[in-house]
Coordinates of C-alpha atoms in Angstrom, one line a residue:
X862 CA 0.0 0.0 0.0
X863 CA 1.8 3.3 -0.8
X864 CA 1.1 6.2 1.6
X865 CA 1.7 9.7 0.3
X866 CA 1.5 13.2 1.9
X867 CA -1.5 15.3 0.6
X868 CA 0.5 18.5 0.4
X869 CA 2.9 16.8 -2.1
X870 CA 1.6 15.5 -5.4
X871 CA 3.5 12.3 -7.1
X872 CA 5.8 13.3 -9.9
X873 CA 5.4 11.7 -13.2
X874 CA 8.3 10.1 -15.0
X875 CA 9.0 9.1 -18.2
X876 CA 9.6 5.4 -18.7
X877 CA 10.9 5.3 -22.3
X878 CA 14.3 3.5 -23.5
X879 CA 14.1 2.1 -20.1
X880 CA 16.1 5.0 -18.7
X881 CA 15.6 7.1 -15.4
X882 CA 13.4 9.9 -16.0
X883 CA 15.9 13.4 -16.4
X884 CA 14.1 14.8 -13.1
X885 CA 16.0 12.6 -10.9
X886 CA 19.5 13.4 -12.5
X887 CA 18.6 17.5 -11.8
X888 CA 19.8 19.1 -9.2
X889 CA 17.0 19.8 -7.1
X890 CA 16.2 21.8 -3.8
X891 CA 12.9 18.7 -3.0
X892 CA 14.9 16.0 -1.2
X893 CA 13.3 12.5 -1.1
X894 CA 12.4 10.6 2.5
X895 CA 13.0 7.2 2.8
X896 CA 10.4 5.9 5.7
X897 CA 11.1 1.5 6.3
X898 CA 8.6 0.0 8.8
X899 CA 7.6 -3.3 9.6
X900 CA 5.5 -3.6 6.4
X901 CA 8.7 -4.4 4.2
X902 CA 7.8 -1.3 1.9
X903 CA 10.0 1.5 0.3
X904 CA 7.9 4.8 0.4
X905 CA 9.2 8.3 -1.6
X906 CA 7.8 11.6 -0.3
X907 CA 9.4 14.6 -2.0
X908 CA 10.1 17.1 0.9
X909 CA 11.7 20.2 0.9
X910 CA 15.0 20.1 2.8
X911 CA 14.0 20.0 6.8
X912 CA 16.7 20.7 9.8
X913 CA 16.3 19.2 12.9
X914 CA 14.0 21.7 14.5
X915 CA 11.0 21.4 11.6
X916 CA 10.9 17.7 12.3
X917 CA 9.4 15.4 14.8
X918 CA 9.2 11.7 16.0
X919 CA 5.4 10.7 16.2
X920 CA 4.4 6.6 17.0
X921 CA 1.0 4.7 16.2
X922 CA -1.2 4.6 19.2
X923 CA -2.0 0.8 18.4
X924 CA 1.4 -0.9 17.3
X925 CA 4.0 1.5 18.6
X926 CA 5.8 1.6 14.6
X927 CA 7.5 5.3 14.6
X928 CA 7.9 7.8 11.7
X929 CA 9.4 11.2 10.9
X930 CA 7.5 13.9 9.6
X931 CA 7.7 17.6 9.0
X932 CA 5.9 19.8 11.7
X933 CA 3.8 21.1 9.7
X934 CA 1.9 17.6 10.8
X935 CA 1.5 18.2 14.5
X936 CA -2.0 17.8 14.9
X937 CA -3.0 15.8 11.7
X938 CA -4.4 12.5 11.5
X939 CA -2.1 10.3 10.0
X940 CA -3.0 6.4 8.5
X941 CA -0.3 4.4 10.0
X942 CA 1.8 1.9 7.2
X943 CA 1.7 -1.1 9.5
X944 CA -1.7 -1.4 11.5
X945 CA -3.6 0.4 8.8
X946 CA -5.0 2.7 11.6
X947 CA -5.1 6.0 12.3
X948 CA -4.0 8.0 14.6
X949 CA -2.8 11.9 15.7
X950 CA 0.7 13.1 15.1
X951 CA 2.2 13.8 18.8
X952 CA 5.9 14.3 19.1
X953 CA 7.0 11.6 20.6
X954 CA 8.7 11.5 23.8
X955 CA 10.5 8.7 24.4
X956 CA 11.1 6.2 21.3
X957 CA 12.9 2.5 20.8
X958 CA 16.2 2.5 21.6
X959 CA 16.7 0.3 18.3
X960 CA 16.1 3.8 16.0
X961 CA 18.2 5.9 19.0
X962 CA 21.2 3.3 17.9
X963 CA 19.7 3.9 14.2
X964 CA 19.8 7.6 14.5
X965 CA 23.2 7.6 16.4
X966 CA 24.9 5.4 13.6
X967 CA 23.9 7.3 10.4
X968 CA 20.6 8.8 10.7
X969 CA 21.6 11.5 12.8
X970 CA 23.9 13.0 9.9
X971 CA 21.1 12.8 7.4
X972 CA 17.7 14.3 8.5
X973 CA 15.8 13.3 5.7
X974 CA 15.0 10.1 6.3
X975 CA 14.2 7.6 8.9
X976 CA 14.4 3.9 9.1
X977 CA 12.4 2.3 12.0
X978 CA 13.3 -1.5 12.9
X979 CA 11.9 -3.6 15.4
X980 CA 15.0 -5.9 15.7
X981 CA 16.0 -6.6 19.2
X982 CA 19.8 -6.4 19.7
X983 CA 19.8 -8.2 23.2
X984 CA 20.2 -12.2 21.8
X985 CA 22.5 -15.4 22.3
X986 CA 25.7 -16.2 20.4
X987 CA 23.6 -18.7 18.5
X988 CA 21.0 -16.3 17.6
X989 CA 23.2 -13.3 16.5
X990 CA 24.8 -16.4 14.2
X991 CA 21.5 -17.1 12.8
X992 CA 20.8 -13.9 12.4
X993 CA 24.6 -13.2 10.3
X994 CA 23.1 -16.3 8.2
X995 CA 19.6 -14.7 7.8
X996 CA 21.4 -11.3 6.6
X997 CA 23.7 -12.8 3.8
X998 CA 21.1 -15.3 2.6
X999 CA 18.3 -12.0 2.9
X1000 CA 21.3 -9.7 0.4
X1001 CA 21.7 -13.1 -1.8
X1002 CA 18.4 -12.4 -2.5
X1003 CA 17.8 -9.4 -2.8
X1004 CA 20.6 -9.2 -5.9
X1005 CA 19.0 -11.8 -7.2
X1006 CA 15.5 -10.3 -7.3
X1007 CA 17.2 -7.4 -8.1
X1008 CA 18.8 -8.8 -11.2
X1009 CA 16.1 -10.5 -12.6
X1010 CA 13.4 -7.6 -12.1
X1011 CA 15.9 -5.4 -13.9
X1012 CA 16.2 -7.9 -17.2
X1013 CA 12.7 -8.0 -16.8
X1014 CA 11.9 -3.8 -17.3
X1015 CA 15.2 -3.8 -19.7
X1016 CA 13.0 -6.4 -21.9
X1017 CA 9.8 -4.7 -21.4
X1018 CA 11.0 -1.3 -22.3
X1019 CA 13.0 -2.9 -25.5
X1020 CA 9.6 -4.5 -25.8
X1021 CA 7.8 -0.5 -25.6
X1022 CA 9.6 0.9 -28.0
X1023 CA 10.0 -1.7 -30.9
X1024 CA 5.8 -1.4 -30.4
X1025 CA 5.9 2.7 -30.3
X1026 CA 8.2 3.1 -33.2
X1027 CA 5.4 0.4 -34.9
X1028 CA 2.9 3.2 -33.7
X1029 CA 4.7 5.8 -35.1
X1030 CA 5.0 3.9 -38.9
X1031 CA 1.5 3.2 -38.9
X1032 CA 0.7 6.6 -37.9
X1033 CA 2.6 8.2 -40.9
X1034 CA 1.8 5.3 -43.2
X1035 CA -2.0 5.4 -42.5
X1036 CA -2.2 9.5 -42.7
X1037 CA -5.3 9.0 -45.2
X1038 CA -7.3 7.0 -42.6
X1039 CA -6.5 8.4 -39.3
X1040 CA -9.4 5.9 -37.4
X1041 CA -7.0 3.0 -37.9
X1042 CA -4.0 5.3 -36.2
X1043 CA -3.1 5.0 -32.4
X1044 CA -2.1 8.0 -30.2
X1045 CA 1.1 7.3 -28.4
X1046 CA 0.5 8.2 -24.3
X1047 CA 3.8 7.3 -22.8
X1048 CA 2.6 9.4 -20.0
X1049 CA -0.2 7.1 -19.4
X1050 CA 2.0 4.1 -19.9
X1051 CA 4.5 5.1 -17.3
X1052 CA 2.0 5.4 -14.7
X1053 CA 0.0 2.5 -15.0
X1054 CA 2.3 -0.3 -17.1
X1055 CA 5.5 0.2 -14.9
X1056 CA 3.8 1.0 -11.4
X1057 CA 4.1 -3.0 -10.8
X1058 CA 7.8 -2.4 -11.8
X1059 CA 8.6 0.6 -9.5
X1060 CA 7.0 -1.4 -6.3
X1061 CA 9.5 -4.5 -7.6
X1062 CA 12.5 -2.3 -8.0
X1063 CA 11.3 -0.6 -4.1
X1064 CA 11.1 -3.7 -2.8
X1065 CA 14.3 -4.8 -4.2
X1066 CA 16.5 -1.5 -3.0
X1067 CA 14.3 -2.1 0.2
X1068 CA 16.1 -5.4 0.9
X1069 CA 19.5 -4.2 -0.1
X1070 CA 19.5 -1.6 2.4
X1071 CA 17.7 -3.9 4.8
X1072 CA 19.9 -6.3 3.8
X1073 CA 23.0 -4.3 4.9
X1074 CA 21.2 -2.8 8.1
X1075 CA 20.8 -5.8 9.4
X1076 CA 24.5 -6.3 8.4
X1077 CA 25.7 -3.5 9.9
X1078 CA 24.1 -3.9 13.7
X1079 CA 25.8 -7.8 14.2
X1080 CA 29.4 -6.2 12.3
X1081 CA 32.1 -5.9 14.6
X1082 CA 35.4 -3.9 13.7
X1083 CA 37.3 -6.8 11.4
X1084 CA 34.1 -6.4 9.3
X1085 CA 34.7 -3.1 8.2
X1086 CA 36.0 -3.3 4.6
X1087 CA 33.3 -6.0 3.8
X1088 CA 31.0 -3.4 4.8
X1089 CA 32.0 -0.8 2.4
X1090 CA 32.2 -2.5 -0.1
X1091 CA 29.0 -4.0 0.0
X1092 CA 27.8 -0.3 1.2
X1093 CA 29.4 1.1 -2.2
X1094 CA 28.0 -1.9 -4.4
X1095 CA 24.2 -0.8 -3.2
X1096 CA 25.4 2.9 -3.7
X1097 CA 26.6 2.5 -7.3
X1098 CA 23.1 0.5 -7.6
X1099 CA 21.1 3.1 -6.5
X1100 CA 22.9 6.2 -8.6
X1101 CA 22.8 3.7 -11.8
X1102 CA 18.5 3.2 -11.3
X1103 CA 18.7 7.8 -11.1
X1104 CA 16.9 7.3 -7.5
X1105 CA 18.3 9.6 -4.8
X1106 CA 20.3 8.5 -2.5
X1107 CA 18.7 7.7 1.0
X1108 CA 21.4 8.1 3.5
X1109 CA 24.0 4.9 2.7
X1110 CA 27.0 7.9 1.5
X1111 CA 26.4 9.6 4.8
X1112 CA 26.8 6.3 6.2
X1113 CA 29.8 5.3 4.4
X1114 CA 31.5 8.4 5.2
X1115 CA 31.1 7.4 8.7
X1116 CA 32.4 4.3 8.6
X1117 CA 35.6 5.3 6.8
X1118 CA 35.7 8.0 9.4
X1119 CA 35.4 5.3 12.5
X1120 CA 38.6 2.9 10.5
X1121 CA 40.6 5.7 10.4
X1122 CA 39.8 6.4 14.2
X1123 CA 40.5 2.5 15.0
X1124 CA 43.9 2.8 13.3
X1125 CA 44.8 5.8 15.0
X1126 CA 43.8 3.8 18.6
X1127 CA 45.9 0.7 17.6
X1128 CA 48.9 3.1 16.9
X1129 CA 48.8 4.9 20.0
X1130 CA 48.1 1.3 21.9
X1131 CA 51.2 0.2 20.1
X1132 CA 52.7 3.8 21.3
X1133 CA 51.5 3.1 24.6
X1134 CA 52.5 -0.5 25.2
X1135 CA 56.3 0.5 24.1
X1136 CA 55.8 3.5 26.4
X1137 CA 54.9 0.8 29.5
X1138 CA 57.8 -1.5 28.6
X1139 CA 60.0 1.6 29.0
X1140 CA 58.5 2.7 31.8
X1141 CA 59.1 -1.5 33.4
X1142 CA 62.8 -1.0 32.5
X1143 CA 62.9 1.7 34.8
X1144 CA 61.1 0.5 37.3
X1145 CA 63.1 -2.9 37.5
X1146 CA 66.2 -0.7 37.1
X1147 CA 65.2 1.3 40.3
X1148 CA 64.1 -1.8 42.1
X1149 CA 67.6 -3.1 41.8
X1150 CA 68.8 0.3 43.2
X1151 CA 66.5 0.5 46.2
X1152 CA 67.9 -3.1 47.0
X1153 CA 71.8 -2.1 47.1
X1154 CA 70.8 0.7 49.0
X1155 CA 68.5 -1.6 51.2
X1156 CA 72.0 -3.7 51.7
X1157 CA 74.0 -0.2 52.7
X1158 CA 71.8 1.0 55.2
X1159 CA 71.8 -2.7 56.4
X1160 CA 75.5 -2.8 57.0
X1161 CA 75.6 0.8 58.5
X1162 CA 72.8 -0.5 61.1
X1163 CA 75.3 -3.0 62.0
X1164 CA 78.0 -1.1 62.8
X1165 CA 75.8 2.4 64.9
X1166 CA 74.5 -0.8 67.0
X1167 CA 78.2 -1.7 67.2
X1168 CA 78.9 2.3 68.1
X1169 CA 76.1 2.2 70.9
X1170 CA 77.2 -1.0 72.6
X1171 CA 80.4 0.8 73.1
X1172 CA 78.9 3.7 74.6
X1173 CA 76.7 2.0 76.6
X1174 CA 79.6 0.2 78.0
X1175 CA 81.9 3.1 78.6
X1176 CA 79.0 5.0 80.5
X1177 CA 78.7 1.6 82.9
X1178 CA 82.2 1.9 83.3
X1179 CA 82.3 5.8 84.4
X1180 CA 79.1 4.9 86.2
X1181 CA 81.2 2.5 88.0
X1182 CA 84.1 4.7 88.9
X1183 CA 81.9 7.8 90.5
X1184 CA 80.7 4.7 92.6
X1185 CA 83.6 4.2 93.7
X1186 CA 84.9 8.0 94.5
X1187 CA 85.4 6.6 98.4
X1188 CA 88.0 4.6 97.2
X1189 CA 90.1 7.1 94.8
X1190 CA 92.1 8.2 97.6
X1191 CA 93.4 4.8 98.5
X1192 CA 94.3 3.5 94.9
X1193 CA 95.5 7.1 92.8
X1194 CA 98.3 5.4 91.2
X1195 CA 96.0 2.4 90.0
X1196 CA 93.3 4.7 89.0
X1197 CA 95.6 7.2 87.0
X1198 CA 96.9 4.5 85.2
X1199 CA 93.1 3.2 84.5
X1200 CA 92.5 7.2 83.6
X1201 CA 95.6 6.8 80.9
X1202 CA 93.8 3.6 80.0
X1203 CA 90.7 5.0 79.7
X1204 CA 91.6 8.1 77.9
X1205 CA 93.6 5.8 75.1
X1206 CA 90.3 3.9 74.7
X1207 CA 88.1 7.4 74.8
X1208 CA 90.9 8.9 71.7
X1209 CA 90.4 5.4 70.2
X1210 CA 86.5 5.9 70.4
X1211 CA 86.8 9.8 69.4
X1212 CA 88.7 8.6 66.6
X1213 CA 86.3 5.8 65.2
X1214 CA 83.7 8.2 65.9
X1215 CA 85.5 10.7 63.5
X1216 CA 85.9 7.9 60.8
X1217 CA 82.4 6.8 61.0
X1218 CA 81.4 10.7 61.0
X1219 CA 83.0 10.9 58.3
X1220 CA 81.0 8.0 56.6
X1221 CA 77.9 9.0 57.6
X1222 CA 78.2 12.5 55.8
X1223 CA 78.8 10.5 52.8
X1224 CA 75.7 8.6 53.2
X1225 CA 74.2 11.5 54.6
X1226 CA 71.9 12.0 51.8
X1227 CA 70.5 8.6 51.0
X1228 CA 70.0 7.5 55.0
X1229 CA 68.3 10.4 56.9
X1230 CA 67.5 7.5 59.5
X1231 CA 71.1 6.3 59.8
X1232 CA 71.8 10.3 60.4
X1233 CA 69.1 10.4 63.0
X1234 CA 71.0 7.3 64.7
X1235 CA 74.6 8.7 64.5
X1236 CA 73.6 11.9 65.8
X1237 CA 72.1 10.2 68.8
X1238 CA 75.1 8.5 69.0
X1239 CA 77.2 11.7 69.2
X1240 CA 75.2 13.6 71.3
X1241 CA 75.4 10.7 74.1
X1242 CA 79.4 10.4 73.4
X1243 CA 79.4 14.0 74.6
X1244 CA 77.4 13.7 77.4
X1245 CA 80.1 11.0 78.2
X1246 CA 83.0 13.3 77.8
X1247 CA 81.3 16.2 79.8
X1248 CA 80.9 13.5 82.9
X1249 CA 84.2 12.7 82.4
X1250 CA 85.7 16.3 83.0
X1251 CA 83.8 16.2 85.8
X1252 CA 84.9 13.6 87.4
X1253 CA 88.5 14.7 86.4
X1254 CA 87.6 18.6 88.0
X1255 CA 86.3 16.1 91.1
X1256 CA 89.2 13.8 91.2
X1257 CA 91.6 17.0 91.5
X1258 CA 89.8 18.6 93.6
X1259 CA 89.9 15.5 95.7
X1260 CA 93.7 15.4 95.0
X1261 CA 94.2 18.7 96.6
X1262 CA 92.3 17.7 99.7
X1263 CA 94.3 15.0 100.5
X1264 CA 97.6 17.3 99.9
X1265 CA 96.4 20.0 102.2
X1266 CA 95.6 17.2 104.5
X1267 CA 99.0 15.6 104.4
X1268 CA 100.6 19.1 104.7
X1269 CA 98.6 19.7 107.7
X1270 CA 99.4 16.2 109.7

């Protein structure tokens, strides 16, 4: 059933030679919509270029089959093309989000035209496989039908005008009896002989482009080339039978556009993944780093704890001797040579202090903790010295006691 707008009226073509009629190769400002529903029929409305603002999205009340018209409509009773109802053209709110994935694909570019599915795109591995099957088997067919309607109107229009140039003879052969002559109408021919041919050849480009829909929504990115070329094959097609094109070029475009983007992302994964590698080396390479300097700070633990012992062991040693100040006066010449001893071992510690002074400001950098330690270290060292000079400032002091107490017995 063919549908058409009542503020359009359906241009005539000429049908003759079998070639498409000269309005169709013009450049013209009317361009045509292509409308698919569920009723597998190709519709043409000539419409004058629309934006997106003087169009709307409008659905049948009864079986929910959406459609794009100008708004010219809002408020018009429309005969839906798949329930054979009617209904009133509301915008639509909220619509299938199989033509939102439609628009957002192709559609979008192209305003013109709408093509409304009803395909659900949730299904199993098995079904999408079926469904891969159904396509190519459904665009086997439809270049088959394709074919064979097109050697059919070739023949038929070779057919038309071996019979009108038959006319024409008997026309100018019978001048004297014009009741025997018949009028050539090819005007009325076109519209009535070849309207049977038009719905073949709609039905025909209907399942091409259905045919690479379908294709198109179960494609994945290795698919790419297959799809243009079967997208150009339908293209070529369509611009050989003169009828405009309904949105596949636009479509095209965009998928060359989204190959080139998926190179660009595999080169600058490639980029990236040489980047990480890099990035490893490093890492590994500062691992092995952190590990000698793990093994540096180890052995400089070792010897502050070494360091401390000694310290701790000279302070219990000075602790000892204040302990024992009663007994000074009894053993000087013992304890002045244990003082001589003691200060050897105190220049021996000043001077492994220095050297490991020294080492620490070398590794002062690296080990702020070992710093921390050796300044500890130091601090309690001088502590150690200072309670040393007192006892020496005690120990004389005692020394002169006991003189002035010998010089006074």
């Amino acid at each position: 059933m063919k549908c058409y707008n009542k503020r359009h009226k359906r241009p005539k073509t000429r049908s003759s030679g079998g070639r498409p009629p000269k309005s169709l190769n013009r450049p013209s400002h009317e361009t045509p919509t292509v409308v698919i529903g569920d009723d597998e029929q190709l519709q043409e409305q000539p419409q004058k270029p629309k934006t997106g603002a003087s169009v709307f999205w409008t659905k049948c009340d009864d079986c929910n089959v959406a459609y794009l018209y100008n708004r010219t409509m809002l408020g018009e009773r429309i005969h839906c093309r798949h329930c054979l109802k009617s209904f009133i053209a509301v915008e639509a709110t909220s619509l299938s989000p199989h033509i939102d994935k439609y628009i957002r694909l192709g559609s979008a570019t192209s305003p013109h035209h709408g093509i409304v599915t009803g395909i659900d795109s949730a299904s199993s591995p098995h079904q999408q496989r079926d469904k891969q099957d159904q396509n190519c088997s459904t665009h086997s067919m439809a270049f088959v039908k394709f074919e064979s309607v097109n050697r059919e109107r070739k023949k038929a229009c070779n057919e038309r005008e071996q019979e009108n140039m038959n006319e024409k003879d008997t026309v100018v052969a019978g001048a004297e009896s014009p009741s025997t002559s018949v009028p050539v109408t090819t005007n009325s021919l076109a519209d009535s002989d070849f309207s049977g041919d038009n719905s073949l050849f709609r039905q025909g480009i209907w399942l091409l482009i259905r045919g690479f829909k379908d294709k198109l929504q179960s494609a994945d990115v290795k698919q790419l080339d297959d799809l243009l070329l079967c997208g150009g094959m339908i293209l070529r097609t369509i611009s050989d039978l003169g009828l405009p094109d309904p949105g596949i070029g636009v479509l095209l475009e965009n998928l060359k556009l989204q190959a080139a983007e998926i190179i660009k992302h595999c080169s600058d994964i490639s980029c990236l993944k040489e980047v990480h590698v890099s990035c490893a080396d490093k890492v590994n390479r500062s691992c092995l780093q952190l590990s000698d300097m793990q093994v540096s700070m180890a052995s400089l633990g070792e010897q502050v704890v070494g360091l401390t012992e000694s310290i701790s062991r000279t302070r219990k040693s000075w602790f000892e001797l204040i302990a024992k100040e009663e007994a000074i006066r009894k053993t000087r010449i013992k304890v002045d040579g244990d003082l001589a001893c003691k200060e050897k071992q105190l220049l021996a510690c000043q001077k492994s202090i220095a050297e490991a002074t020294d080492a620490w400001k070398e590794m002062e950098e690296r080990h702020s903790k070992t710093k921390e330690l050796m300044a500890k270290a130091q601090k309690d060292l001088q502590s150690a010295i200072e309670m040393l000079t007192e006892s020496e400032a005690k120990w004389k002091r005692l020394c002169e006691e006991a003189v002035k107490e010998e010089a006074l017995l």
